[in-house]
mmCIF file with all atom_site columns, C-alpha atoms in Angstrom:
data_model
loop_
_atom_site.group_PDB
_atom_site.id
_atom_site.type_symbol
_atom_site.label_atom_id
_atom_site.label_alt_id
_atom_site.label_comp_id
_atom_site.label_asym_id
_atom_site.label_entity_id
_atom_site.label_seq_id
_atom_site.pdbx_PDB_ins_code
_atom_site.Cartn_x
_atom_site.Cartn_y
_atom_site.Cartn_z
_atom_site.occupancy
_atom_site.B_iso_or_equiv
_atom_site.pdbx_formal_charge
_atom_site.auth_seq_id
_atom_site.auth_comp_id
_atom_site.auth_asym_id
_atom_site.auth_atom_id
_atom_site.pdbx_PDB_model_num
ATOM 1   C CA . MET A 1 1   ? 131.292 80.957 240.042 1.00 46.00 ? 1   MET A CA 1
ATOM 2   C CA . ILE A 1 2   ? 131.015 77.191 240.426 1.00 52.00 ? 2   ILE A CA 1
ATOM 3   C CA . HIS A 1 3   ? 127.474 76.050 241.211 1.00 55.00 ? 3   HIS A CA 1
ATOM 4   C CA . MET A 1 4   ? 127.398 74.223 244.534 1.00 70.00 ? 4   MET A CA 1
ATOM 5   C CA . ALA A 1 5   ? 124.748 72.080 246.172 1.00 88.00 ? 5   ALA A CA 1
ATOM 6   C CA . LYS A 1 6   ? 121.628 73.487 247.793 1.00 95.00 ? 6   LYS A CA 1
ATOM 7   C CA . ALA A 1 7   ? 122.304 74.511 251.398 1.00 97.00 ? 7   ALA A CA 1
ATOM 8   C CA . HIS A 1 8   ? 119.318 74.394 253.741 1.00 98.00 ? 8   HIS A CA 1
ATOM 9   C CA . VAL A 1 9   ? 119.964 77.081 256.345 1.00 98.00 ? 9   VAL A CA 1
ATOM 10  C CA . LEU A 1 10  ? 118.116 76.865 259.666 1.00 97.00 ? 10  LEU A CA 1
ATOM 11  C CA . PHE A 1 11  ? 116.600 80.327 259.784 1.00 97.00 ? 11  PHE A CA 1
ATOM 12  C CA . SER A 1 12  ? 115.162 82.414 262.611 1.00 94.00 ? 12  SER A CA 1
ATOM 13  C CA . GLY A 1 13  ? 115.213 85.791 260.870 1.00 93.00 ? 13  GLY A CA 1
ATOM 14  C CA . GLY A 1 14  ? 118.053 86.899 263.137 1.00 92.00 ? 14  GLY A CA 1
ATOM 15  C CA . LYS A 1 15  ? 121.420 88.320 262.156 1.00 93.00 ? 15  LYS A CA 1
ATOM 16  C CA . ASP A 1 16  ? 123.401 85.076 262.542 1.00 94.00 ? 16  ASP A CA 1
ATOM 17  C CA . SER A 1 17  ? 121.256 82.864 260.316 1.00 96.00 ? 17  SER A CA 1
ATOM 18  C CA . SER A 1 18  ? 120.903 85.732 257.801 1.00 96.00 ? 18  SER A CA 1
ATOM 19  C CA . LEU A 1 19  ? 124.670 86.274 257.681 1.00 96.00 ? 19  LEU A CA 1
ATOM 20  C CA . SER A 1 20  ? 125.244 82.512 257.304 1.00 97.00 ? 20  SER A CA 1
ATOM 21  C CA . ALA A 1 21  ? 122.934 82.466 254.278 1.00 97.00 ? 21  ALA A CA 1
ATOM 22  C CA . ILE A 1 22  ? 124.769 85.376 252.626 1.00 96.00 ? 22  ILE A CA 1
ATOM 23  C CA . ILE A 1 23  ? 128.216 83.846 253.244 1.00 96.00 ? 23  ILE A CA 1
ATOM 24  C CA . LEU A 1 24  ? 127.147 80.492 251.801 1.00 97.00 ? 24  LEU A CA 1
ATOM 25  C CA . HIS A 1 25  ? 125.497 82.192 248.813 1.00 96.00 ? 25  HIS A CA 1
ATOM 26  C CA . ASN A 1 26  ? 128.754 84.062 248.156 1.00 94.00 ? 26  ASN A CA 1
ATOM 27  C CA . LEU A 1 27  ? 130.580 80.718 248.257 1.00 93.00 ? 27  LEU A CA 1
ATOM 28  C CA . GLY A 1 28  ? 128.295 79.471 245.490 1.00 94.00 ? 28  GLY A CA 1
ATOM 29  C CA . TYR A 1 29  ? 125.654 77.520 247.385 1.00 96.00 ? 29  TYR A CA 1
ATOM 30  C CA . ASP A 1 30  ? 122.034 77.581 246.287 1.00 96.00 ? 30  ASP A CA 1
ATOM 31  C CA . ILE A 1 31  ? 120.294 78.848 249.430 1.00 98.00 ? 31  ILE A CA 1
ATOM 32  C CA . GLN A 1 32  ? 117.043 77.535 250.899 1.00 98.00 ? 32  GLN A CA 1
ATOM 33  C CA . LEU A 1 33  ? 116.023 79.029 254.226 1.00 98.00 ? 33  LEU A CA 1
ATOM 34  C CA . VAL A 1 34  ? 114.255 76.649 256.611 1.00 98.00 ? 34  VAL A CA 1
ATOM 35  C CA . THR A 1 35  ? 112.329 77.696 259.710 1.00 97.00 ? 35  THR A CA 1
ATOM 36  C CA . VAL A 1 36  ? 111.249 75.048 262.186 1.00 97.00 ? 36  VAL A CA 1
ATOM 37  C CA . ASN A 1 37  ? 107.851 75.406 263.839 1.00 96.00 ? 37  ASN A CA 1
ATOM 38  C CA . PHE A 1 38  ? 106.226 73.253 266.523 1.00 96.00 ? 38  PHE A CA 1
ATOM 39  C CA . GLY A 1 39  ? 102.680 74.581 266.191 1.00 94.00 ? 39  GLY A CA 1
ATOM 40  C CA . VAL A 1 40  ? 102.711 76.565 269.443 1.00 94.00 ? 40  VAL A CA 1
ATOM 41  C CA . LEU A 1 41  ? 102.722 79.935 267.651 1.00 91.00 ? 41  LEU A CA 1
ATOM 42  C CA . ASP A 1 42  ? 102.819 81.009 264.006 1.00 91.00 ? 42  ASP A CA 1
ATOM 43  C CA . SER A 1 43  ? 106.158 82.676 264.807 1.00 90.00 ? 43  SER A CA 1
ATOM 44  C CA . TYR A 1 44  ? 107.611 81.451 261.486 1.00 92.00 ? 44  TYR A CA 1
ATOM 45  C CA . ARG A 1 45  ? 105.927 84.491 259.870 1.00 93.00 ? 45  ARG A CA 1
ATOM 46  C CA . HIS A 1 46  ? 108.674 86.742 261.225 1.00 92.00 ? 46  HIS A CA 1
ATOM 47  C CA . ALA A 1 47  ? 111.309 84.630 259.433 1.00 94.00 ? 47  ALA A CA 1
ATOM 48  C CA . GLU A 1 48  ? 109.176 84.742 256.261 1.00 95.00 ? 48  GLU A CA 1
ATOM 49  C CA . GLU A 1 49  ? 109.306 88.553 256.350 1.00 94.00 ? 49  GLU A CA 1
ATOM 50  C CA . THR A 1 50  ? 113.087 88.580 256.799 1.00 95.00 ? 50  THR A CA 1
ATOM 51  C CA . ALA A 1 51  ? 113.557 85.956 254.065 1.00 97.00 ? 51  ALA A CA 1
ATOM 52  C CA . LYS A 1 52  ? 111.811 88.308 251.607 1.00 96.00 ? 52  LYS A CA 1
ATOM 53  C CA . ILE A 1 53  ? 114.083 91.167 252.712 1.00 95.00 ? 53  ILE A CA 1
ATOM 54  C CA . ILE A 1 54  ? 117.309 89.213 252.174 1.00 96.00 ? 54  ILE A CA 1
ATOM 55  C CA . GLY A 1 55  ? 115.971 87.589 249.014 1.00 96.00 ? 55  GLY A CA 1
ATOM 56  C CA . TYR A 1 56  ? 116.182 83.826 249.510 1.00 97.00 ? 56  TYR A CA 1
ATOM 57  C CA . PRO A 1 57  ? 113.441 81.183 249.204 1.00 98.00 ? 57  PRO A CA 1
ATOM 58  C CA . HIS A 1 58  ? 111.991 80.098 252.517 1.00 98.00 ? 58  HIS A CA 1
ATOM 59  C CA . ASN A 1 59  ? 109.982 77.161 253.774 1.00 96.00 ? 59  ASN A CA 1
ATOM 60  C CA . VAL A 1 60  ? 108.620 76.035 257.118 1.00 97.00 ? 60  VAL A CA 1
ATOM 61  C CA . GLU A 1 61  ? 109.274 72.591 258.559 1.00 96.00 ? 61  GLU A CA 1
ATOM 62  C CA . SER A 1 62  ? 106.466 71.617 260.934 1.00 96.00 ? 62  SER A CA 1
ATOM 63  C CA . MET A 1 63  ? 107.651 69.379 263.757 1.00 96.00 ? 63  MET A CA 1
ATOM 64  C CA . ASP A 1 64  ? 105.970 67.407 266.501 1.00 96.00 ? 64  ASP A CA 1
ATOM 65  C CA . ARG A 1 65  ? 104.915 69.637 269.394 1.00 96.00 ? 65  ARG A CA 1
ATOM 66  C CA . GLU A 1 66  ? 105.993 66.834 271.742 1.00 97.00 ? 66  GLU A CA 1
ATOM 67  C CA . LEU A 1 67  ? 109.657 67.726 271.058 1.00 96.00 ? 67  LEU A CA 1
ATOM 68  C CA . ILE A 1 68  ? 109.273 71.271 272.332 1.00 96.00 ? 68  ILE A CA 1
ATOM 69  C CA . GLU A 1 69  ? 107.140 70.070 275.251 1.00 97.00 ? 69  GLU A CA 1
ATOM 70  C CA . LYS A 1 70  ? 110.059 67.786 276.265 1.00 97.00 ? 70  LYS A CA 1
ATOM 71  C CA . SER A 1 71  ? 112.409 70.756 275.938 1.00 97.00 ? 71  SER A CA 1
ATOM 72  C CA . VAL A 1 72  ? 110.192 72.802 278.283 1.00 97.00 ? 72  VAL A CA 1
ATOM 73  C CA . ASP A 1 73  ? 110.047 69.902 280.775 1.00 97.00 ? 73  ASP A CA 1
ATOM 74  C CA . MET A 1 74  ? 113.866 69.876 280.847 1.00 97.00 ? 74  MET A CA 1
ATOM 75  C CA . ILE A 1 75  ? 114.079 73.655 281.308 1.00 96.00 ? 75  ILE A CA 1
ATOM 76  C CA . LEU A 1 76  ? 111.574 73.664 284.175 1.00 96.00 ? 76  LEU A CA 1
ATOM 77  C CA . LYS A 1 77  ? 113.367 70.730 285.851 1.00 96.00 ? 77  LYS A CA 1
ATOM 78  C CA . ASP A 1 78  ? 116.863 72.219 285.425 1.00 96.00 ? 78  ASP A CA 1
ATOM 79  C CA . GLY A 1 79  ? 115.899 75.790 286.275 1.00 94.00 ? 79  GLY A CA 1
ATOM 80  C CA . TYR A 1 80  ? 117.781 77.135 283.235 1.00 93.00 ? 80  TYR A CA 1
ATOM 81  C CA . PRO A 1 81  ? 117.311 76.838 279.453 1.00 94.00 ? 81  PRO A CA 1
ATOM 82  C CA . GLY A 1 82  ? 120.630 75.402 278.203 1.00 94.00 ? 82  GLY A CA 1
ATOM 83  C CA . ASN A 1 83  ? 119.921 71.659 278.133 1.00 96.00 ? 83  ASN A CA 1
ATOM 84  C CA . GLY A 1 84  ? 116.380 72.116 276.805 1.00 96.00 ? 84  GLY A CA 1
ATOM 85  C CA . ILE A 1 85  ? 117.509 74.273 273.887 1.00 95.00 ? 85  ILE A CA 1
ATOM 86  C CA . GLN A 1 86  ? 120.414 71.924 273.145 1.00 96.00 ? 86  GLN A CA 1
ATOM 87  C CA . PHE A 1 87  ? 118.015 68.956 273.143 1.00 97.00 ? 87  PHE A CA 1
ATOM 88  C CA . VAL A 1 88  ? 115.573 70.531 270.692 1.00 96.00 ? 88  VAL A CA 1
ATOM 89  C CA . HIS A 1 89  ? 118.378 71.693 268.349 1.00 96.00 ? 89  HIS A CA 1
ATOM 90  C CA . LYS A 1 90  ? 119.887 68.205 268.173 1.00 96.00 ? 90  LYS A CA 1
ATOM 91  C CA . GLN A 1 91  ? 116.463 66.674 267.527 1.00 97.00 ? 91  GLN A CA 1
ATOM 92  C CA . VAL A 1 92  ? 115.795 69.178 264.733 1.00 97.00 ? 92  VAL A CA 1
ATOM 93  C CA . LEU A 1 93  ? 119.140 68.359 263.079 1.00 97.00 ? 93  LEU A CA 1
ATOM 94  C CA . GLU A 1 94  ? 118.439 64.617 263.305 1.00 96.00 ? 94  GLU A CA 1
ATOM 95  C CA . ILE A 1 95  ? 115.018 65.063 261.688 1.00 97.00 ? 95  ILE A CA 1
ATOM 96  C CA . ILE A 1 96  ? 115.951 67.436 258.864 1.00 97.00 ? 96  ILE A CA 1
ATOM 97  C CA . SER A 1 97  ? 119.096 65.456 258.050 1.00 97.00 ? 97  SER A CA 1
ATOM 98  C CA . GLU A 1 98  ? 116.722 62.763 256.760 1.00 96.00 ? 98  GLU A CA 1
ATOM 99  C CA . LYS A 1 99  ? 115.570 65.201 254.051 1.00 96.00 ? 99  LYS A CA 1
ATOM 100 C CA . TYR A 1 100 ? 118.499 67.450 253.155 1.00 96.00 ? 100 TYR A CA 1
ATOM 101 C CA . ASP A 1 101 ? 122.089 66.778 252.080 1.00 96.00 ? 101 ASP A CA 1
ATOM 102 C CA . VAL A 1 102 ? 123.619 70.095 253.190 1.00 97.00 ? 102 VAL A CA 1
ATOM 103 C CA . ILE A 1 103 ? 122.394 71.679 256.433 1.00 97.00 ? 103 ILE A CA 1
ATOM 104 C CA . ALA A 1 104 ? 123.719 74.959 257.793 1.00 97.00 ? 104 ALA A CA 1
ATOM 105 C CA . ASP A 1 105 ? 123.004 77.157 260.779 1.00 96.00 ? 105 ASP A CA 1
ATOM 106 C CA . GLY A 1 106 ? 124.187 80.357 262.423 1.00 94.00 ? 106 GLY A CA 1
ATOM 107 C CA . THR A 1 107 ? 126.104 78.736 265.279 1.00 92.00 ? 107 THR A CA 1
ATOM 108 C CA . ARG A 1 108 ? 128.977 81.025 266.315 1.00 90.00 ? 108 ARG A CA 1
ATOM 109 C CA . ARG A 1 109 ? 132.361 80.387 267.892 1.00 88.00 ? 109 ARG A CA 1
ATOM 110 C CA . ASP A 1 110 ? 131.256 82.064 271.139 1.00 86.00 ? 110 ASP A CA 1
ATOM 111 C CA . ASP A 1 111 ? 127.950 80.183 271.434 1.00 85.00 ? 111 ASP A CA 1
ATOM 112 C CA . ARG A 1 112 ? 127.522 77.761 274.314 1.00 82.00 ? 112 ARG A CA 1
ATOM 113 C CA . VAL A 1 113 ? 124.019 76.626 273.328 1.00 84.00 ? 113 VAL A CA 1
ATOM 114 C CA . PRO A 1 114 ? 122.868 75.368 270.914 1.00 89.00 ? 114 PRO A CA 1
ATOM 115 C CA . ARG A 1 115 ? 126.085 73.885 269.656 1.00 90.00 ? 115 ARG A CA 1
ATOM 116 C CA . LEU A 1 116 ? 127.414 70.524 268.532 1.00 93.00 ? 116 LEU A CA 1
ATOM 117 C CA . ASP A 1 117 ? 130.927 69.515 269.479 1.00 91.00 ? 117 ASP A CA 1
ATOM 118 C CA . HIS A 1 118 ? 133.350 68.031 266.956 1.00 93.00 ? 118 HIS A CA 1
ATOM 119 C CA . SER A 1 119 ? 132.457 64.385 267.649 1.00 95.00 ? 119 SER A CA 1
ATOM 120 C CA . GLU A 1 120 ? 128.697 65.110 267.456 1.00 95.00 ? 120 GLU A CA 1
ATOM 121 C CA . ILE A 1 121 ? 129.163 66.799 264.068 1.00 95.00 ? 121 ILE A CA 1
ATOM 122 C CA . GLN A 1 122 ? 131.246 63.879 262.784 1.00 96.00 ? 122 GLN A CA 1
ATOM 123 C CA . SER A 1 123 ? 128.627 61.425 264.014 1.00 96.00 ? 123 SER A CA 1
ATOM 124 C CA . LEU A 1 124 ? 125.755 63.331 262.398 1.00 96.00 ? 124 LEU A CA 1
ATOM 125 C CA . GLU A 1 125 ? 127.574 63.653 259.070 1.00 97.00 ? 125 GLU A CA 1
ATOM 126 C CA . MET A 1 126 ? 128.646 60.001 258.960 1.00 97.00 ? 126 MET A CA 1
ATOM 127 C CA . ARG A 1 127 ? 125.366 58.477 260.161 1.00 96.00 ? 127 ARG A CA 1
ATOM 128 C CA . LYS A 1 128 ? 123.176 60.591 257.874 1.00 96.00 ? 128 LYS A CA 1
ATOM 129 C CA . ASN A 1 129 ? 125.636 61.013 254.981 1.00 97.00 ? 129 ASN A CA 1
ATOM 130 C CA . ILE A 1 130 ? 125.191 64.797 255.007 1.00 97.00 ? 130 ILE A CA 1
ATOM 131 C CA . GLN A 1 131 ? 127.270 67.948 255.247 1.00 97.00 ? 131 GLN A CA 1
ATOM 132 C CA . TYR A 1 132 ? 126.701 70.127 258.329 1.00 97.00 ? 132 TYR A CA 1
ATOM 133 C CA . VAL A 1 133 ? 128.034 73.642 257.728 1.00 96.00 ? 133 VAL A CA 1
ATOM 134 C CA . THR A 1 134 ? 128.532 76.379 260.326 1.00 96.00 ? 134 THR A CA 1
ATOM 135 C CA . PRO A 1 135 ? 130.003 79.338 258.417 1.00 96.00 ? 135 PRO A CA 1
ATOM 136 C CA . LEU A 1 136 ? 130.198 81.660 261.457 1.00 95.00 ? 136 LEU A CA 1
ATOM 137 C CA . MET A 1 137 ? 132.210 79.251 263.614 1.00 93.00 ? 137 MET A CA 1
ATOM 138 C CA . GLY A 1 138 ? 135.518 80.889 262.694 1.00 90.00 ? 138 GLY A CA 1
ATOM 139 C CA . PHE A 1 139 ? 134.447 84.443 263.567 1.00 91.00 ? 139 PHE A CA 1
ATOM 140 C CA . GLY A 1 140 ? 134.629 86.170 266.937 1.00 89.00 ? 140 GLY A CA 1
ATOM 141 C CA . HIS A 1 141 ? 132.065 88.589 268.352 1.00 90.00 ? 141 HIS A CA 1
ATOM 142 C CA . LYS A 1 142 ? 133.787 91.763 267.104 1.00 93.00 ? 142 LYS A CA 1
ATOM 143 C CA . THR A 1 143 ? 134.159 90.484 263.538 1.00 94.00 ? 143 THR A CA 1
ATOM 144 C CA . LEU A 1 144 ? 130.539 89.324 263.420 1.00 92.00 ? 144 LEU A CA 1
ATOM 145 C CA . ARG A 1 145 ? 129.343 92.710 264.674 1.00 91.00 ? 145 ARG A CA 1
ATOM 146 C CA . ASN A 1 146 ? 131.275 94.422 261.862 1.00 94.00 ? 146 ASN A CA 1
ATOM 147 C CA . LEU A 1 147 ? 129.887 92.039 259.219 1.00 93.00 ? 147 LEU A CA 1
ATOM 148 C CA . VAL A 1 148 ? 126.327 92.455 260.479 1.00 92.00 ? 148 VAL A CA 1
ATOM 149 C CA . ASN A 1 149 ? 126.703 96.262 260.475 1.00 92.00 ? 149 ASN A CA 1
ATOM 150 C CA . ASN A 1 150 ? 127.994 96.129 256.878 1.00 92.00 ? 150 ASN A CA 1
ATOM 151 C CA . TYR A 1 151 ? 125.087 94.058 255.565 1.00 92.00 ? 151 TYR A CA 1
ATOM 152 C CA . PHE A 1 152 ? 121.962 94.552 257.655 1.00 94.00 ? 152 PHE A CA 1
ATOM 153 C CA . ILE A 1 153 ? 119.584 96.960 259.292 1.00 91.00 ? 153 ILE A CA 1
ATOM 154 C CA . ILE A 1 154 ? 118.575 95.202 262.490 1.00 90.00 ? 154 ILE A CA 1
ATOM 155 C CA . SER A 1 155 ? 115.985 95.638 265.224 1.00 88.00 ? 155 SER A CA 1
ATOM 156 C CA . GLU A 1 156 ? 117.323 94.918 268.709 1.00 84.00 ? 156 GLU A CA 1
ATOM 157 C CA . LYS A 1 157 ? 115.031 94.489 271.707 1.00 81.00 ? 157 LYS A CA 1
ATOM 158 C CA . GLU A 1 158 ? 114.667 92.529 274.907 1.00 77.00 ? 158 GLU A CA 1
ATOM 159 C CA . SER A 1 159 ? 113.939 88.902 274.025 1.00 66.00 ? 159 SER A CA 1
ATOM 160 C CA . GLU A 1 160 ? 110.452 89.163 275.576 1.00 69.00 ? 160 GLU A CA 1
ATOM 161 C CA . GLU A 1 161 ? 109.581 92.016 273.190 1.00 72.00 ? 161 GLU A CA 1
ATOM 162 C CA . LEU A 1 162 ? 111.173 90.907 269.917 1.00 68.00 ? 162 LEU A CA 1
ATOM 163 C CA . LEU A 1 163 ? 109.114 88.973 267.387 1.00 70.00 ? 163 LEU A CA 1
ATOM 164 C CA . LYS A 1 164 ? 111.394 86.227 266.062 1.00 75.00 ? 164 LYS A CA 1
ATOM 165 C CA . SER A 1 165 ? 111.205 82.671 264.726 1.00 84.00 ? 165 SER A CA 1
ATOM 166 C CA . ASP A 1 166 ? 113.672 80.812 266.950 1.00 87.00 ? 166 ASP A CA 1
ATOM 167 C CA . TYR A 1 167 ? 113.167 77.866 269.314 1.00 91.00 ? 167 TYR A CA 1
ATOM 168 C CA . GLU A 1 168 ? 113.106 80.213 272.280 1.00 90.00 ? 168 GLU A CA 1
ATOM 169 C CA . THR A 1 169 ? 109.966 82.043 271.112 1.00 90.00 ? 169 THR A CA 1
ATOM 170 C CA . GLU A 1 170 ? 107.827 78.896 271.181 1.00 93.00 ? 170 GLU A CA 1
ATOM 171 C CA . ILE A 1 171 ? 109.509 77.609 274.353 1.00 94.00 ? 171 ILE A CA 1
ATOM 172 C CA . ARG A 1 172 ? 108.689 80.857 276.176 1.00 91.00 ? 172 ARG A CA 1
ATOM 173 C CA . GLU A 1 173 ? 105.081 80.669 275.003 1.00 93.00 ? 173 GLU A CA 1
ATOM 174 C CA . LEU A 1 174 ? 104.719 77.079 276.255 1.00 94.00 ? 174 LEU A CA 1
ATOM 175 C CA . ILE A 1 175 ? 106.137 78.096 279.640 1.00 95.00 ? 175 ILE A CA 1
ATOM 176 C CA . ARG A 1 176 ? 103.570 80.937 279.751 1.00 94.00 ? 176 ARG A CA 1
ATOM 177 C CA . GLN A 1 177 ? 100.795 78.470 278.848 1.00 95.00 ? 177 GLN A CA 1
ATOM 178 C CA . ARG A 1 178 ? 101.808 76.444 281.905 1.00 95.00 ? 178 ARG A CA 1
ATOM 179 C CA . GLY A 1 179 ? 101.195 79.537 284.050 1.00 95.00 ? 179 GLY A CA 1
ATOM 180 C CA . ILE A 1 180 ? 104.867 80.317 284.648 1.00 94.00 ? 180 ILE A CA 1
ATOM 181 C CA . ASP A 1 181 ? 106.826 83.494 283.895 1.00 93.00 ? 181 ASP A CA 1
ATOM 182 C CA . PRO A 1 182 ? 109.599 82.635 281.358 1.00 92.00 ? 182 PRO A CA 1
ATOM 183 C CA . LEU A 1 183 ? 111.823 85.282 282.969 1.00 88.00 ? 183 LEU A CA 1
ATOM 184 C CA . GLU A 1 184 ? 112.234 82.888 285.906 1.00 90.00 ? 184 GLU A CA 1
ATOM 185 C CA . TYR A 1 185 ? 114.210 80.640 283.512 1.00 90.00 ? 185 TYR A CA 1
ATOM 186 C CA . PHE A 1 186 ? 115.501 82.934 280.758 1.00 87.00 ? 186 PHE A CA 1
ATOM 187 C CA . PRO A 1 187 ? 117.636 85.853 281.908 1.00 80.00 ? 187 PRO A CA 1
ATOM 188 C CA . LYS A 1 188 ? 116.849 89.135 280.168 1.00 78.00 ? 188 LYS A CA 1
ATOM 189 C CA . HIS A 1 189 ? 118.954 89.494 277.035 1.00 77.00 ? 189 HIS A CA 1
ATOM 190 C CA . ILE A 1 190 ? 118.935 91.418 273.777 1.00 79.00 ? 190 ILE A CA 1
ATOM 191 C CA . GLN A 1 191 ? 117.799 89.610 270.623 1.00 82.00 ? 191 GLN A CA 1
ATOM 192 C CA . SER A 1 192 ? 117.939 90.879 267.063 1.00 85.00 ? 192 SER A CA 1
ATOM 193 C CA . ARG A 1 193 ? 116.042 90.477 263.837 1.00 88.00 ? 193 ARG A CA 1
ATOM 194 C CA . VAL A 1 194 ? 117.051 91.603 260.347 1.00 91.00 ? 194 VAL A CA 1
ATOM 195 C CA . ILE A 1 195 ? 114.597 94.235 259.065 1.00 90.00 ? 195 ILE A CA 1
ATOM 196 C CA . GLY A 1 196 ? 116.559 95.584 256.098 1.00 91.00 ? 196 GLY A CA 1
ATOM 197 C CA . LEU A 1 197 ? 119.571 95.188 253.806 1.00 90.00 ? 197 LEU A CA 1
ATOM 198 C CA . LYS A 1 198 ? 122.316 97.767 253.413 1.00 88.00 ? 198 LYS A CA 1
ATOM 199 C CA . ARG A 1 199 ? 123.740 96.198 250.239 1.00 66.00 ? 199 ARG A CA 1
#
């Protein structure tokens, strides 16, 4: 196998970022998992646990809490989370692209948010002289479900109950700290976290 560059994979501990890491590893990339944390909660610990399970090195990138506060302001103003999550994801990519040459995430074909369109990806890659890799972009929901079932043991729960290391976890906590129920802005949905490997 040809040795490729180090790929820094934005990592929440969920099935999509875990599967992205495995695919890129199998393509020959040297994998480094990266979890972003804004200092609201120590939620990165959940990603640390999953990183040990799937066997890749992991580090935490601490970011300015002001970014996630702005995201929450947008969500509360809009009445829904889409623009706020998109904002924070783009900011994270801008910041980490100053440090890393190859950045990857678990964005899927069916995702609406967070997601960069073609021109935004081109702009990021050209301005920062990086590679932005989204290995799941070519797969549909059914294929991803089959791949996840082949590789992982996962825990699935309502997003309010699942301990995970994504943007949403800290955003929800900040909304709570402002005395507001996050369920007024985030519809109930099932989230997952990788808790074991099948192979």
